PDB file of C-alpha atoms in Angstrom:
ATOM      1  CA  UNK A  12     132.060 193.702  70.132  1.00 52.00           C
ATOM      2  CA  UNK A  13     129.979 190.535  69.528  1.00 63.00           C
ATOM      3  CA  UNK A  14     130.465 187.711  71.833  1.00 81.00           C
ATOM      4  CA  UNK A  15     128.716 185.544  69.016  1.00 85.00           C
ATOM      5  CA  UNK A  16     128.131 185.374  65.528  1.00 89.00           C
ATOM      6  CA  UNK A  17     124.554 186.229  64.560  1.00 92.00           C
ATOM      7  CA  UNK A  18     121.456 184.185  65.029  1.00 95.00           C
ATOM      8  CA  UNK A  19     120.013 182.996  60.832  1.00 96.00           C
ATOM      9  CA  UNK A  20     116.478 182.476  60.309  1.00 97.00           C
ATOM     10  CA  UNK A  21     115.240 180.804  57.405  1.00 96.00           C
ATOM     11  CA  UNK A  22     111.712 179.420  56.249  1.00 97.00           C
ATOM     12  CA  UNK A  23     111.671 176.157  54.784  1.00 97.00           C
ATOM     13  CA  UNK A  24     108.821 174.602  53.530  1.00 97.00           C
ATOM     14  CA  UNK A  25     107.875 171.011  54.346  1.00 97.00           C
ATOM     15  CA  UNK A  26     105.052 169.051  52.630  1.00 96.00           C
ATOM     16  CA  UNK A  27     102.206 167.537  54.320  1.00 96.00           C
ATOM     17  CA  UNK A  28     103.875 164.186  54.525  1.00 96.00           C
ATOM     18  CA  UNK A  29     107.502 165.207  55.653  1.00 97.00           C
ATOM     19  CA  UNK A  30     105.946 167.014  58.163  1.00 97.00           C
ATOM     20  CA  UNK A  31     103.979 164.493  60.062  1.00 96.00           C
ATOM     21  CA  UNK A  32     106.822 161.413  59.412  1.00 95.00           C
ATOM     22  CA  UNK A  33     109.838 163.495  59.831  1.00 95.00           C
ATOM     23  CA  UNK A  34     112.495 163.887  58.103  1.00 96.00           C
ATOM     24  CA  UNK A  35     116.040 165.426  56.491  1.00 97.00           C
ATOM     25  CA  UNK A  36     117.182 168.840  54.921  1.00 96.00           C
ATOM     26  CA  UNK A  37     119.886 170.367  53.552  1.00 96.00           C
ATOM     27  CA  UNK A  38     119.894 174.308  53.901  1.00 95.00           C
ATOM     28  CA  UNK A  39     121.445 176.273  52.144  1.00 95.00           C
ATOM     29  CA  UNK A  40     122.075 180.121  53.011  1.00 95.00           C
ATOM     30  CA  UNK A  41     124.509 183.065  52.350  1.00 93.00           C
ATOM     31  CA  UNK A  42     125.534 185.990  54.071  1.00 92.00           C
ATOM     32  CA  UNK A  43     128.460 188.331  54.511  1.00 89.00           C
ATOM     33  CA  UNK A  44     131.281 188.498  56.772  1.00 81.00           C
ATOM     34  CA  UNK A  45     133.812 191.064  57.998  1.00 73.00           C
ATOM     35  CA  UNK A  46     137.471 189.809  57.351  1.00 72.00           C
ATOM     36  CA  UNK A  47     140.612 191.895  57.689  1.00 72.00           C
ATOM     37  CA  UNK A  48     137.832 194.981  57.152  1.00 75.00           C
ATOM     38  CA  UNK A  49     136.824 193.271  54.163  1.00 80.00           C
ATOM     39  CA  UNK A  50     133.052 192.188  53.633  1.00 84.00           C
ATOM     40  CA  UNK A  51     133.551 188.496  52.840  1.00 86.00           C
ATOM     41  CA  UNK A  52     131.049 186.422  51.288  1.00 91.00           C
ATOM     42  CA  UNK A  53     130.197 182.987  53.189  1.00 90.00           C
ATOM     43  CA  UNK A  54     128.147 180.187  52.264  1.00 94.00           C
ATOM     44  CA  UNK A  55     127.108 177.416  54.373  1.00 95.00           C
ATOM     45  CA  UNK A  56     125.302 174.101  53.809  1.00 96.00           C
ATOM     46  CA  UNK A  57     123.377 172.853  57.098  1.00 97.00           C
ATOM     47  CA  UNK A  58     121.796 169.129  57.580  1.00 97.00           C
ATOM     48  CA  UNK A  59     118.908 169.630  59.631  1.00 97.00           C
ATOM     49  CA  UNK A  60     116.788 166.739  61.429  1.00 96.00           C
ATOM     50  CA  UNK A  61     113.224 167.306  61.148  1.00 96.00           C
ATOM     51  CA  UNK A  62     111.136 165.847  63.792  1.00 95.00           C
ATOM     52  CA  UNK A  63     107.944 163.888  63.074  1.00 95.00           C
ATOM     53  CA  UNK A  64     104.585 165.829  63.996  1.00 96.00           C
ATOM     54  CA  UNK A  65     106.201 169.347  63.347  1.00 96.00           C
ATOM     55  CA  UNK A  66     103.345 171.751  62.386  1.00 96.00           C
ATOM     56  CA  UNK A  67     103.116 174.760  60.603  1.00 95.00           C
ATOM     57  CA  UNK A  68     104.295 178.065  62.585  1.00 94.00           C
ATOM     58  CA  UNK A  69     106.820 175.733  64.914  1.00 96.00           C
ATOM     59  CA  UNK A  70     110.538 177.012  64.815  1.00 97.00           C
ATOM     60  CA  UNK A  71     113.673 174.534  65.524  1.00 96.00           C
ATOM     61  CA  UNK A  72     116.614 175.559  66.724  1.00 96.00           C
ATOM     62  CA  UNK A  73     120.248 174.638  65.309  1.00 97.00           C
ATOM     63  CA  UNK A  74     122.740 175.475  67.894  1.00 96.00           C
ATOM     64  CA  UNK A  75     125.876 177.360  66.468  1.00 94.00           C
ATOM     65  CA  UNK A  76     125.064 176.526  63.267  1.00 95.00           C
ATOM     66  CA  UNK A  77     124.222 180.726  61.951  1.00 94.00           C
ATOM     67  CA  UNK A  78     127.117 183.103  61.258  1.00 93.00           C
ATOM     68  CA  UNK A  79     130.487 182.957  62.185  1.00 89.00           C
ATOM     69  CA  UNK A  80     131.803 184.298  65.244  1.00 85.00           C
ATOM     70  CA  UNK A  81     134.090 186.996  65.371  1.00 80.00           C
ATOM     71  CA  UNK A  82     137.964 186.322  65.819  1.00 77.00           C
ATOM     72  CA  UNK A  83     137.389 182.774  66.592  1.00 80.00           C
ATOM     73  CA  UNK A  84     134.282 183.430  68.939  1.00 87.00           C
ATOM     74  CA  UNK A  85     131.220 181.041  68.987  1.00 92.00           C
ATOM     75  CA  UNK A  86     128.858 180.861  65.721  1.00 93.00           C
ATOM     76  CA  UNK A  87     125.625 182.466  66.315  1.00 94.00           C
ATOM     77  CA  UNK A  88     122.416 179.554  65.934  1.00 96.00           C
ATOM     78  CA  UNK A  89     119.758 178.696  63.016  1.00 97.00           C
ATOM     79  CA  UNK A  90     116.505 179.178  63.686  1.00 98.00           C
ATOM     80  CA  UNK A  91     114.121 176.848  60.928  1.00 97.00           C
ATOM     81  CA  UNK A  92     110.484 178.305  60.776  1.00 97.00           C
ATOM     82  CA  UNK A  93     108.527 175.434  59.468  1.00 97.00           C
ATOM     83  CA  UNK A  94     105.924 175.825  56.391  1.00 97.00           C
ATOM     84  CA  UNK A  95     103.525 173.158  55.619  1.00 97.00           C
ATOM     85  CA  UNK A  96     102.163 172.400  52.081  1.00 96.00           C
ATOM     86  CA  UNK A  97      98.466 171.296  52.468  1.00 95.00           C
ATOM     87  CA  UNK A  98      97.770 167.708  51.215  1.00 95.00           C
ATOM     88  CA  UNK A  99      94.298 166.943  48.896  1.00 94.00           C
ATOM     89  CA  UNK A 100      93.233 164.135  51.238  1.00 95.00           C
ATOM     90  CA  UNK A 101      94.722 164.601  54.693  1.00 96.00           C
ATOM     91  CA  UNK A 102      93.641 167.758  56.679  1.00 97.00           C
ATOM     92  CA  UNK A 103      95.347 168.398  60.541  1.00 97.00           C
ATOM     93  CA  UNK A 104      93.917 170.069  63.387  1.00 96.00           C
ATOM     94  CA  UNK A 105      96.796 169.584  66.343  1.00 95.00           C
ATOM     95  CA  UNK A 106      97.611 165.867  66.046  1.00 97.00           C
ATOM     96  CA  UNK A 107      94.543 164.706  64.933  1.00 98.00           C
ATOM     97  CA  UNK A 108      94.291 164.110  61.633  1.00 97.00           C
ATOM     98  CA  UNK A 109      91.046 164.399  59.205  1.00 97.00           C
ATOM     99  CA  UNK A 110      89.941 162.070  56.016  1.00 97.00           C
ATOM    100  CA  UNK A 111      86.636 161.718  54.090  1.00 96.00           C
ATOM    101  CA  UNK A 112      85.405 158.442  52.876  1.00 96.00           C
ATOM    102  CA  UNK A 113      82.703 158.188  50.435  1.00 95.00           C
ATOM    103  CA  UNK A 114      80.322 155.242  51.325  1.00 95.00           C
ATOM    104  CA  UNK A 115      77.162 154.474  49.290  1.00 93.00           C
ATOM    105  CA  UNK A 116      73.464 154.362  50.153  1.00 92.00           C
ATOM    106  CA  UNK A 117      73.204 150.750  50.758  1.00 92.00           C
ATOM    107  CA  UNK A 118      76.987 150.736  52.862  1.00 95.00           C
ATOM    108  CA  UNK A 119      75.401 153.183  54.928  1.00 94.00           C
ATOM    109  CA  UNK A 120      72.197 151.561  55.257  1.00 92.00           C
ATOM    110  CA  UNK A 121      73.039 148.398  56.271  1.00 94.00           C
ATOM    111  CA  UNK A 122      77.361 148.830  57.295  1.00 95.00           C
ATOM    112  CA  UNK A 123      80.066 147.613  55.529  1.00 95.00           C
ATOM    113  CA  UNK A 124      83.929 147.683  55.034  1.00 96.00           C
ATOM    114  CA  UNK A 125      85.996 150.762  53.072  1.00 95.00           C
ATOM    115  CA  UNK A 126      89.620 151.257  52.617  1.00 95.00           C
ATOM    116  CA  UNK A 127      90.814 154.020  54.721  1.00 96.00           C
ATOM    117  CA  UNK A 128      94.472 155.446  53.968  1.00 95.00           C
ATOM    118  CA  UNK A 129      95.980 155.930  56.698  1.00 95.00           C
ATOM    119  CA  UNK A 130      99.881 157.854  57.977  1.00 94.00           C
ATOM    120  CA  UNK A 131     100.654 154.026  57.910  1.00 92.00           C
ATOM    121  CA  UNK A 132      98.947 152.692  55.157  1.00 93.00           C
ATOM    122  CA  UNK A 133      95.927 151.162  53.911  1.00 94.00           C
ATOM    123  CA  UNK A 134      93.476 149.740  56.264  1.00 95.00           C
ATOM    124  CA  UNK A 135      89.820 148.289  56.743  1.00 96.00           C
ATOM    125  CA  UNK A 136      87.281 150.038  58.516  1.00 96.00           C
ATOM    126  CA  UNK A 137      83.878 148.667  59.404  1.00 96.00           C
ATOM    127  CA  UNK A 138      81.248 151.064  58.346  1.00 96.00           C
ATOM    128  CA  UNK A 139      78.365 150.081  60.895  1.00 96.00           C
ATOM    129  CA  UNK A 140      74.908 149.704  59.889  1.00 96.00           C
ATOM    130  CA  UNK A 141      72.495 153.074  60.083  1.00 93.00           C
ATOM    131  CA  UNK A 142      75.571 155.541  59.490  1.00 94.00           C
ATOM    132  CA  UNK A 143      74.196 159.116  59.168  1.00 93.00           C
ATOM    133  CA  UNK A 144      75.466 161.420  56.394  1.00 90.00           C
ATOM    134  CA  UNK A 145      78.637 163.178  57.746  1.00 92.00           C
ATOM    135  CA  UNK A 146      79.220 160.479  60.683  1.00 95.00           C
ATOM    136  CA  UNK A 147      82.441 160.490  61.782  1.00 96.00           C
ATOM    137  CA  UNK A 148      84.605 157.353  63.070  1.00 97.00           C
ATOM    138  CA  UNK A 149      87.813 157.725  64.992  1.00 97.00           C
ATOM    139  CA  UNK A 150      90.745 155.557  64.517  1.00 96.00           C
ATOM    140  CA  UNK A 151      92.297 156.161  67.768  1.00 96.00           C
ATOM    141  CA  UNK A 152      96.644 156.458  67.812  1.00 95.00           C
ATOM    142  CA  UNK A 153      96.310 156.669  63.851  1.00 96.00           C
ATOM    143  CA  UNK A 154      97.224 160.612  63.926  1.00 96.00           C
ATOM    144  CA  UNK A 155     100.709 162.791  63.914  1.00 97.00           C
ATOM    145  CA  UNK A 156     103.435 162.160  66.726  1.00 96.00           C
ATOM    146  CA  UNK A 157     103.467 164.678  69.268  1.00 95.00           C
ATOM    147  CA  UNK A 158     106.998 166.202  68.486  1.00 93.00           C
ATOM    148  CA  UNK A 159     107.464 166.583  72.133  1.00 90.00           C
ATOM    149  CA  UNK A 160     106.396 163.527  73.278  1.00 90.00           C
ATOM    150  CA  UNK A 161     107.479 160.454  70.967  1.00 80.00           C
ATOM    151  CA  UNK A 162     104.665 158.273  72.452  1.00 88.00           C
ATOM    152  CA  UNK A 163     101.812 160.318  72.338  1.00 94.00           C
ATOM    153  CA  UNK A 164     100.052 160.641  69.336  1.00 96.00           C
ATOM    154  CA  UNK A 165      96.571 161.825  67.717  1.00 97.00           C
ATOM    155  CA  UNK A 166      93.630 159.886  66.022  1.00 98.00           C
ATOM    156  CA  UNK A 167      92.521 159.561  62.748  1.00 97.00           C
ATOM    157  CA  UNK A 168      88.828 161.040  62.408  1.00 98.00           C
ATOM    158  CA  UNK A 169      87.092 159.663  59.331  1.00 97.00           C
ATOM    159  CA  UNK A 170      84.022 161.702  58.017  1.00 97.00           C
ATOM    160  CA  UNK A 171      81.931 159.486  56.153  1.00 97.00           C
ATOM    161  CA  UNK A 172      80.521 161.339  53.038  1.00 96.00           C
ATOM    162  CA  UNK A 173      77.246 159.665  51.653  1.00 94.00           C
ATOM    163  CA  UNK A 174      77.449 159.130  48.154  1.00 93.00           C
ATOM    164  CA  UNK A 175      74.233 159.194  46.728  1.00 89.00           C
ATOM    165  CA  UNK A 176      73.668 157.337  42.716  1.00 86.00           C
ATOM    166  CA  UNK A 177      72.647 159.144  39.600  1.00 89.00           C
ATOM    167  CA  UNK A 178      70.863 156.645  38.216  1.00 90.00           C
ATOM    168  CA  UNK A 179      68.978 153.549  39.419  1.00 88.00           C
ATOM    169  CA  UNK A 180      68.212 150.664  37.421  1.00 92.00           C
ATOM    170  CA  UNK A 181      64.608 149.274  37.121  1.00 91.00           C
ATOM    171  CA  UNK A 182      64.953 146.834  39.780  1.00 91.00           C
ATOM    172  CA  UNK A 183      66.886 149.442  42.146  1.00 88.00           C
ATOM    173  CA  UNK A 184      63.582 151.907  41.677  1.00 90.00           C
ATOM    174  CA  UNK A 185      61.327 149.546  42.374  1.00 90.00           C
ATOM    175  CA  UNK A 186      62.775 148.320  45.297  1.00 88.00           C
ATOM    176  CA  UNK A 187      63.192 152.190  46.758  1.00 85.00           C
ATOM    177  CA  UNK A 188      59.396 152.239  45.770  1.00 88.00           C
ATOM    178  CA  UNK A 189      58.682 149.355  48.151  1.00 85.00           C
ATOM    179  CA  UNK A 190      61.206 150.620  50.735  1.00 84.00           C
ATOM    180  CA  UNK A 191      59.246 154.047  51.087  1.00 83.00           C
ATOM    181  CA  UNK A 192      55.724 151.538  50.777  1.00 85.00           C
ATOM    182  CA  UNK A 193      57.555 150.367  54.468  1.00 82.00           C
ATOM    183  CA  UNK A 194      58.620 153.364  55.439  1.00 80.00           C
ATOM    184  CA  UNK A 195      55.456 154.653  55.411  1.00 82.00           C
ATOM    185  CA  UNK A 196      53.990 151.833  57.677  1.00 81.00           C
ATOM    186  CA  UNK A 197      56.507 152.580  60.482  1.00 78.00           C
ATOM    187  CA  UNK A 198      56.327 154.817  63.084  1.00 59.00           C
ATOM    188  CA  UNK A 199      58.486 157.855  63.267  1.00 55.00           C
ATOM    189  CA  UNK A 200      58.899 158.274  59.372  1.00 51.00           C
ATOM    190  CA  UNK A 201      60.379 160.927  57.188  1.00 53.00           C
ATOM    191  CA  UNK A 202      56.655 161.875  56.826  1.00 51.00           C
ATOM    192  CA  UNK A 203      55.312 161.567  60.521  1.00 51.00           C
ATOM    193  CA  UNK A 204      56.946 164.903  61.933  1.00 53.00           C
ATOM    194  CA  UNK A 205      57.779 165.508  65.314  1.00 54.00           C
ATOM    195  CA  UNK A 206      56.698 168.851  64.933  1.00 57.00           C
ATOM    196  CA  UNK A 207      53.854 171.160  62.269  1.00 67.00           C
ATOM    197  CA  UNK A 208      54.971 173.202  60.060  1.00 67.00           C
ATOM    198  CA  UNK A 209      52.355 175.448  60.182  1.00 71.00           C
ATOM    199  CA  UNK A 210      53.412 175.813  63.831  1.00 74.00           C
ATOM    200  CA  UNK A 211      56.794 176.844  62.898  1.00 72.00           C
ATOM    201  CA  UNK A 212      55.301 178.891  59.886  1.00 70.00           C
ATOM    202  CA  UNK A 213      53.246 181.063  62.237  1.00 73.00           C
ATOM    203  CA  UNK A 214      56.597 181.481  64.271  1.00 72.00           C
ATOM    204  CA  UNK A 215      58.663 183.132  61.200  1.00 74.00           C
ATOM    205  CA  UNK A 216      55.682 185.068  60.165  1.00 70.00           C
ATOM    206  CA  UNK A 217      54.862 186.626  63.843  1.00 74.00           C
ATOM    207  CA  UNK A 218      59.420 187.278  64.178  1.00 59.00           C
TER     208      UNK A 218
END
């Protein structure tokens, strides 16, 4: 005979922000029970403490909180397998945690500030000057809580996506016309290429 009642596992799904902060269940489950040599229907209502940083795939065990034991034998355990919603603006990788931030041609040209939200709200973040298309900034201890290790934690990476206008006004064209006049004059310009392209034409043609 059984020197336990049996182990219960049971998915429960968690969305992206319950995940990372933590939080409370309820679970519910049913199953059936020999009594007298009668199958007996049990129900059973568990509170389970979620821990901040769990991830999809992670399982928590519930200690003697499955089935009943037999003839007043320990209860078997609960096993949670954790299933995480994705979430439209955050996206995880461990305990880092991934945002993009649009920033427009002139923030990116010469820096500027943007509102990043964050696992603990909003905050500033200076864009600095030159910022290449699909730069990325790290807000270091900004990510999910390791659920092992209550003071470690991940960073925020921010990927700054350049948002470039569909329209300029007059005065906007004409000062792009005199930026590329400059451009031109400098050294090491879009146009002045550090390599031919009839060099690298010749190369594709000979493959």
């Amino acid at each position: 005979s059984r020197r336990t009642g049996n182990d219960v596992n049971i998915n429960v799904q968690l969305s992206f922000l319950e995940a990372v902060n933590g939080c409370k269940k309820e679970i519910r489950y049913e199953y059936v029970s020999r009594q007298d040599k009668k199958s007996v229907r049990q129900v059973k209502n568990v509170k389970v403490d979620i821990p901040a940083g769990v991830d999809n795939g992670m399982t928590i065990r519930v200690p003697e909180q499955g089935e009943d034991g037999p003839n007043g034998k320990p209860n078997g355990d609960l096993y949670v397998s954790i299933v995480v919603q994705s979430d439209s603006y955050f996206r995880r990788e461990g305990l880092n945690i991934y945002v993009d931030i649009p920033i427009t041609l002139s923030q990116a040209l010469l820096g500027g500030t943007v509102e990043v939200l964050t696992l603990d709200g909003l905050v500033d973040m200076k864009v600095p000057a030159y910022s290449q298309p699909d730069s990325r900034l790290v807000m270091k201890g900004k990510g999910v809580k390791d659920p092992n290790n209550a003071r470690s934690r991940g960073n925020l990476i921010v990927n700054l996506k350049l948002k470039m206008p569909t329209t300029l006004s007059d005065k906007q064209q004409q000062l792009i016309k005199e930026f590329e006049e400059e451009e031109k004059k400098q050294k090491g310009s879009v146009n002045s290429r550090p390599f031919s392209l009839e060099q690298a034409w010749k190369r594709l043609k000979d493959f």
